[in-house]
Short mmCIF file of C-alpha atoms in Angstrom, two decimals:
data_model
loop_
_atom_site.label_atom_id
_atom_site.label_comp_id
_atom_site.label_asym_id
_atom_site.label_seq_id
_atom_site.Cartn_x
_atom_site.Cartn_y
_atom_site.Cartn_z
CA MET A 1 16.47 -10.38 0.91
CA HIS A 2 19.52 -8.40 -0.23
CA SER A 3 20.52 -5.03 0.87
CA ALA A 4 21.75 -2.07 -0.98
CA SER A 5 23.70 0.87 0.48
CA SER A 6 22.24 2.33 3.50
CA PHE A 7 20.80 5.90 3.00
CA LYS A 8 20.73 9.04 5.05
CA THR A 9 17.97 9.01 7.56
CA PRO A 10 15.53 11.78 6.48
CA PRO A 11 14.15 14.05 9.26
CA LEU A 12 10.83 13.18 10.80
CA GLN A 13 8.36 15.16 12.74
CA ILE A 14 5.73 13.98 15.21
CA ASN A 15 2.45 15.98 15.80
CA TYR A 16 -0.87 15.40 17.27
CA LEU A 17 -3.59 14.10 15.17
CA GLY A 18 -6.72 14.87 16.99
CA ASP A 19 -6.78 13.96 20.84
CA HIS A 20 -6.00 10.23 20.53
CA ALA A 21 -3.39 9.90 17.66
CA LEU A 22 0.09 10.96 16.74
CA LEU A 23 1.24 11.47 13.15
CA ILE A 24 4.99 10.74 12.38
CA SER A 25 5.76 12.49 9.10
CA ILE A 26 8.80 11.79 7.01
CA HIS A 27 10.41 14.78 5.17
CA SER A 28 11.50 12.88 2.07
CA SER A 29 10.26 12.07 -1.44
CA VAL A 30 8.25 8.97 -2.15
CA SER A 31 10.83 6.28 -2.98
CA GLU A 32 12.04 2.73 -2.25
CA GLU A 33 14.35 4.36 0.51
CA THR A 34 11.39 6.12 2.02
CA MET A 35 9.34 3.07 2.05
CA ALA A 36 12.17 1.18 3.84
CA TYR A 37 12.31 3.87 6.54
CA ILE A 38 8.57 3.77 7.06
CA ARG A 39 8.96 0.03 7.52
CA HIS A 40 11.63 0.64 10.06
CA ILE A 41 9.52 3.23 11.99
CA THR A 42 6.46 0.88 11.81
CA ALA A 43 8.60 -1.94 13.16
CA ALA A 44 9.69 0.25 15.97
CA CYS A 45 6.19 1.37 16.69
CA LYS A 46 4.84 -2.09 16.85
CA THR A 47 7.61 -3.09 19.41
CA LEU A 48 6.37 -0.12 21.49
CA LYS A 49 2.80 -1.37 21.00
CA ASN A 50 3.77 -4.70 22.49
CA ASN A 51 5.23 -2.89 25.70
CA HIS A 52 2.83 -0.22 26.18
CA PRO A 53 -0.96 -1.13 26.33
CA TRP A 54 -2.07 2.43 25.70
CA ILE A 55 -0.82 2.27 22.07
CA LYS A 56 -3.72 0.67 20.08
CA ASP A 57 -2.89 0.81 16.38
CA ILE A 58 -0.18 1.55 13.86
CA ILE A 59 -1.08 2.82 10.34
CA PRO A 60 1.69 3.24 7.89
CA ALA A 61 1.25 5.30 4.80
CA TYR A 62 3.55 6.71 1.89
CA GLN A 63 5.31 9.22 4.06
CA THR A 64 3.68 8.90 7.32
CA VAL A 65 2.85 6.63 10.24
CA THR A 66 -0.19 7.15 12.34
CA VAL A 67 -0.12 5.93 16.06
CA VAL A 68 -3.50 5.60 17.61
CA PHE A 69 -3.54 5.61 21.49
CA ASP A 70 -6.18 5.34 24.17
CA ILE A 71 -5.94 8.65 26.08
CA THR A 72 -7.63 7.17 29.22
CA SER A 73 -5.35 4.16 29.30
CA TYR A 74 -2.43 6.48 28.65
CA TYR A 75 -2.99 8.49 31.78
CA LEU A 76 -3.26 5.36 33.95
CA HIS A 77 0.38 4.73 32.94
CA GLN A 78 1.89 8.15 32.42
CA THR A 79 1.73 11.78 33.62
CA ASP A 80 3.57 13.67 30.99
CA GLU A 81 2.07 14.79 27.64
CA PRO A 82 1.64 11.90 25.09
CA LEU A 83 3.60 13.65 22.41
CA PHE A 84 6.62 14.01 24.65
CA VAL A 85 6.53 10.52 26.03
CA PHE A 86 6.08 8.85 22.70
CA LYS A 87 8.69 10.93 20.90
CA LYS A 88 11.29 9.82 23.44
CA LEU A 89 10.32 6.22 23.35
CA LEU A 90 10.28 6.09 19.68
CA LEU A 91 13.74 7.72 19.18
CA THR A 92 15.09 5.21 21.81
CA GLN A 93 13.52 2.31 19.79
CA LEU A 94 14.75 3.50 16.59
CA GLU A 95 18.31 3.58 17.92
CA ALA A 96 17.87 0.01 19.17
CA LEU A 97 16.95 -1.38 15.62
CA PRO A 98 19.37 -2.42 13.08
CA VAL A 99 20.58 0.44 10.65
CA ILE A 100 18.19 0.98 7.84
CA ASN A 101 18.96 -0.25 4.47
CA ASN A 102 17.28 -0.04 1.20
CA THR A 103 16.15 -3.62 1.41
CA ILE A 104 14.61 -5.28 -1.66
CA ASN A 105 12.30 -8.14 -1.20
CA ASN A 106 13.40 -10.75 -4.07
CA LYS A 107 10.02 -12.45 -3.89
CA ILE A 108 7.67 -11.27 -6.49
CA ILE A 109 3.84 -11.98 -6.22
CA GLN A 110 2.51 -12.79 -9.55
CA VAL A 111 -0.97 -11.47 -10.28
CA PRO A 112 -2.94 -12.79 -13.29
CA VAL A 113 -5.10 -10.25 -15.08
CA CYS A 114 -7.47 -10.51 -17.94
CA TYR A 115 -7.11 -7.39 -19.94
CA GLU A 116 -10.14 -8.11 -22.43
CA LEU A 117 -12.11 -5.02 -22.96
CA ASP A 118 -15.24 -6.12 -21.14
CA PHE A 119 -13.04 -6.11 -18.04
CA GLY A 120 -10.56 -3.31 -19.11
CA ILE A 121 -13.41 -0.83 -19.58
CA ASP A 122 -11.12 2.16 -19.78
CA LEU A 123 -8.43 0.56 -21.97
CA ALA A 124 -9.86 2.02 -25.33
CA GLN A 125 -10.08 5.67 -24.05
CA MET A 126 -6.78 5.37 -22.34
CA ALA A 127 -5.19 4.28 -25.64
CA ALA A 128 -6.84 7.27 -27.42
CA VAL A 129 -5.64 9.81 -24.86
CA LYS A 130 -2.28 8.37 -24.70
CA ASN A 131 -1.90 8.05 -28.45
CA THR A 132 -0.91 4.52 -27.95
CA THR A 133 -2.45 1.00 -28.55
CA ILE A 134 -4.27 -1.32 -26.14
CA ASP A 135 -1.65 -3.92 -26.54
CA GLU A 136 1.17 -1.46 -25.60
CA ILE A 137 -0.65 -0.41 -22.46
CA ILE A 138 -1.03 -3.97 -21.50
CA GLN A 139 2.64 -4.82 -22.22
CA ILE A 140 3.91 -1.90 -20.20
CA HIS A 141 1.67 -2.56 -17.24
CA SER A 142 2.59 -6.22 -17.17
CA SER A 143 6.25 -5.79 -17.58
CA GLU A 144 6.85 -3.63 -14.51
CA ILE A 145 7.59 -4.79 -10.92
CA TYR A 146 5.60 -2.77 -8.56
CA SER A 147 6.22 -1.87 -4.92
CA VAL A 148 3.40 -1.92 -2.44
CA TYR A 149 3.80 1.45 -0.67
CA CYS A 150 0.78 1.25 1.65
CA LEU A 151 -2.79 -0.15 2.21
CA GLY A 152 -5.78 1.87 2.61
CA PHE A 153 -9.04 3.03 1.11
CA MET A 154 -10.71 -0.35 1.95
CA PRO A 155 -9.40 -3.70 3.43
CA GLY A 156 -6.67 -5.13 1.36
CA PHE A 157 -6.39 -2.39 -1.12
CA ALA A 158 -2.70 -1.87 -1.91
CA TYR A 159 -1.29 1.33 -3.40
CA MET A 160 1.49 0.21 -5.81
CA GLY A 161 4.09 2.19 -7.78
CA ASN A 162 5.49 3.31 -10.00
CA VAL A 163 3.40 3.15 -13.25
CA PRO A 164 5.58 4.18 -16.03
CA ASP A 165 4.89 7.60 -17.50
CA LYS A 166 3.58 6.55 -20.70
CA ILE A 167 0.47 4.79 -19.24
CA GLN A 168 -0.14 7.25 -16.24
CA MET A 169 -3.77 8.45 -16.43
CA ALA A 170 -5.51 10.66 -13.76
CA ARG A 171 -8.51 9.23 -11.83
CA HIS A 172 -12.11 9.94 -13.40
CA PRO A 173 -13.40 13.37 -12.45
CA THR A 174 -16.53 11.51 -11.23
CA PRO A 175 -15.93 8.17 -9.70
CA ARG A 176 -18.26 5.08 -10.76
CA THR A 177 -20.67 4.14 -8.25
CA LYS A 178 -19.60 0.45 -8.57
CA VAL A 179 -16.27 -1.08 -9.57
CA LEU A 180 -16.29 -4.90 -9.39
CA ALA A 181 -14.02 -6.83 -7.07
CA GLY A 182 -10.73 -7.90 -8.85
CA SER A 183 -10.67 -4.74 -11.12
CA VAL A 184 -7.23 -3.59 -11.78
CA GLY A 185 -6.82 0.13 -12.11
CA ILE A 186 -4.31 3.07 -12.59
CA ALA A 187 -4.43 6.47 -11.02
CA GLY A 188 -1.54 8.67 -11.76
CA PRO A 189 1.69 6.86 -10.88
CA GLN A 190 -0.13 4.22 -8.88
CA THR A 191 -1.77 0.86 -9.82
CA GLY A 192 -3.98 -1.21 -7.65
CA VAL A 193 -6.66 -3.97 -7.34
CA TYR A 194 -10.05 -3.59 -5.90
CA PRO A 195 -10.45 -6.14 -3.28
CA MET A 196 -14.25 -5.93 -3.34
CA ASP A 197 -17.03 -4.27 -5.07
CA SER A 198 -16.99 -0.49 -4.21
CA PRO A 199 -17.26 3.03 -5.71
CA GLY A 200 -14.16 4.04 -7.55
CA GLY A 201 -12.51 6.55 -9.83
CA TRP A 202 -9.44 4.74 -11.06
CA GLN A 203 -8.83 3.90 -14.64
CA ILE A 204 -9.82 0.19 -15.12
CA ILE A 205 -7.52 -1.81 -17.34
CA GLY A 206 -8.48 -5.46 -16.39
CA ARG A 207 -9.57 -7.90 -13.73
CA THR A 208 -7.83 -10.73 -11.70
CA PRO A 209 -9.72 -13.86 -10.87
CA ILE A 210 -7.91 -14.22 -7.50
CA LYS A 211 -8.97 -12.98 -4.11
CA ILE A 212 -7.21 -9.96 -2.88
CA PHE A 213 -8.97 -9.79 0.34
CA ASP A 214 -10.51 -12.70 2.37
CA PRO A 215 -12.14 -11.99 5.67
CA GLU A 216 -10.95 -15.48 7.03
CA PRO A 217 -8.37 -14.39 9.86
CA SER A 218 -5.87 -16.86 8.65
CA LYS A 219 -5.78 -15.18 5.14
CA LEU A 220 -6.91 -11.63 5.14
CA ALA A 221 -4.94 -9.24 2.65
CA LEU A 222 -2.88 -10.70 -0.27
CA PHE A 223 -0.52 -7.77 -0.12
CA GLN A 224 1.51 -6.17 2.54
CA THR A 225 3.60 -3.00 2.61
CA GLY A 226 7.09 -3.68 1.11
CA ASP A 227 5.69 -6.48 -1.14
CA ARG A 228 6.69 -6.58 -4.85
CA VAL A 229 4.15 -7.34 -7.43
CA GLN A 230 4.05 -8.14 -11.12
CA PHE A 231 0.83 -8.60 -13.19
CA TYR A 232 0.76 -11.09 -16.01
CA SER A 233 -1.80 -11.34 -18.80
CA ILE A 234 -4.31 -14.21 -19.09
CA ASP A 235 -7.14 -14.88 -21.59
CA ARG A 236 -10.97 -15.24 -20.64
CA LYS A 237 -10.79 -18.99 -20.61
CA ILE A 238 -7.94 -19.06 -17.96
CA PHE A 239 -9.68 -16.31 -15.97
CA ASP A 240 -12.95 -18.28 -15.76
CA GLN A 241 -11.13 -21.37 -14.73
CA MET A 242 -9.04 -19.54 -12.06
CA GLN A 243 -12.24 -17.71 -10.81
CA ALA A 244 -14.06 -21.06 -10.57
CA GLU A 245 -11.11 -22.53 -8.56
CA GLU A 246 -11.25 -19.42 -6.16
CA SER A 247 -14.98 -19.78 -5.33
#
């Protein structure tokens, strides 16, 4: 790891999300710095979770962290309102943690992708719409290093950014009923990999032969928030070989 200069802590707001969750919102644009601050808040919340059994789950996203709590368990330990108590605990914990820096993980997860047209089923249409070539889309997509901003949608699905403007494409107006596991897609400034067969509306440009999510407890998701990812192109023969090794 190496650290860049620290950045000014953006304001945060904490509100109820229903009757058993709190939403911590960060008033800042989506960026590497904001992602670092989200990780900082998440780490603080996890420490609180270890010390307060009424806190059940921590869910980070692009500009928010959701804290799920057990309301019955809470009132066995506290008398004041959850929002008041949690805000005080969080601010104290944030002060106890090291100063936030825009930390960059030097490790890059390399992900093989076969961009052939039977896998990259939206490549031809994308090239036409963007007035470019399929080869250029592949070259641009595979030359970028992406940051994992958050996980969601389904187990192991990582939202990564930022996709260069030249190959950004909006989601399909009507999602497909089935997108195959390993499919690599683009949606606006985001790219991601479908961990399992599911409906989906992203523009599909290829497929990876490696498992993105494994229900085995010792494995689970390949990506975590804060990871850095780069895709690289493989041909169909290599794809088949790697897929056989994953089975």
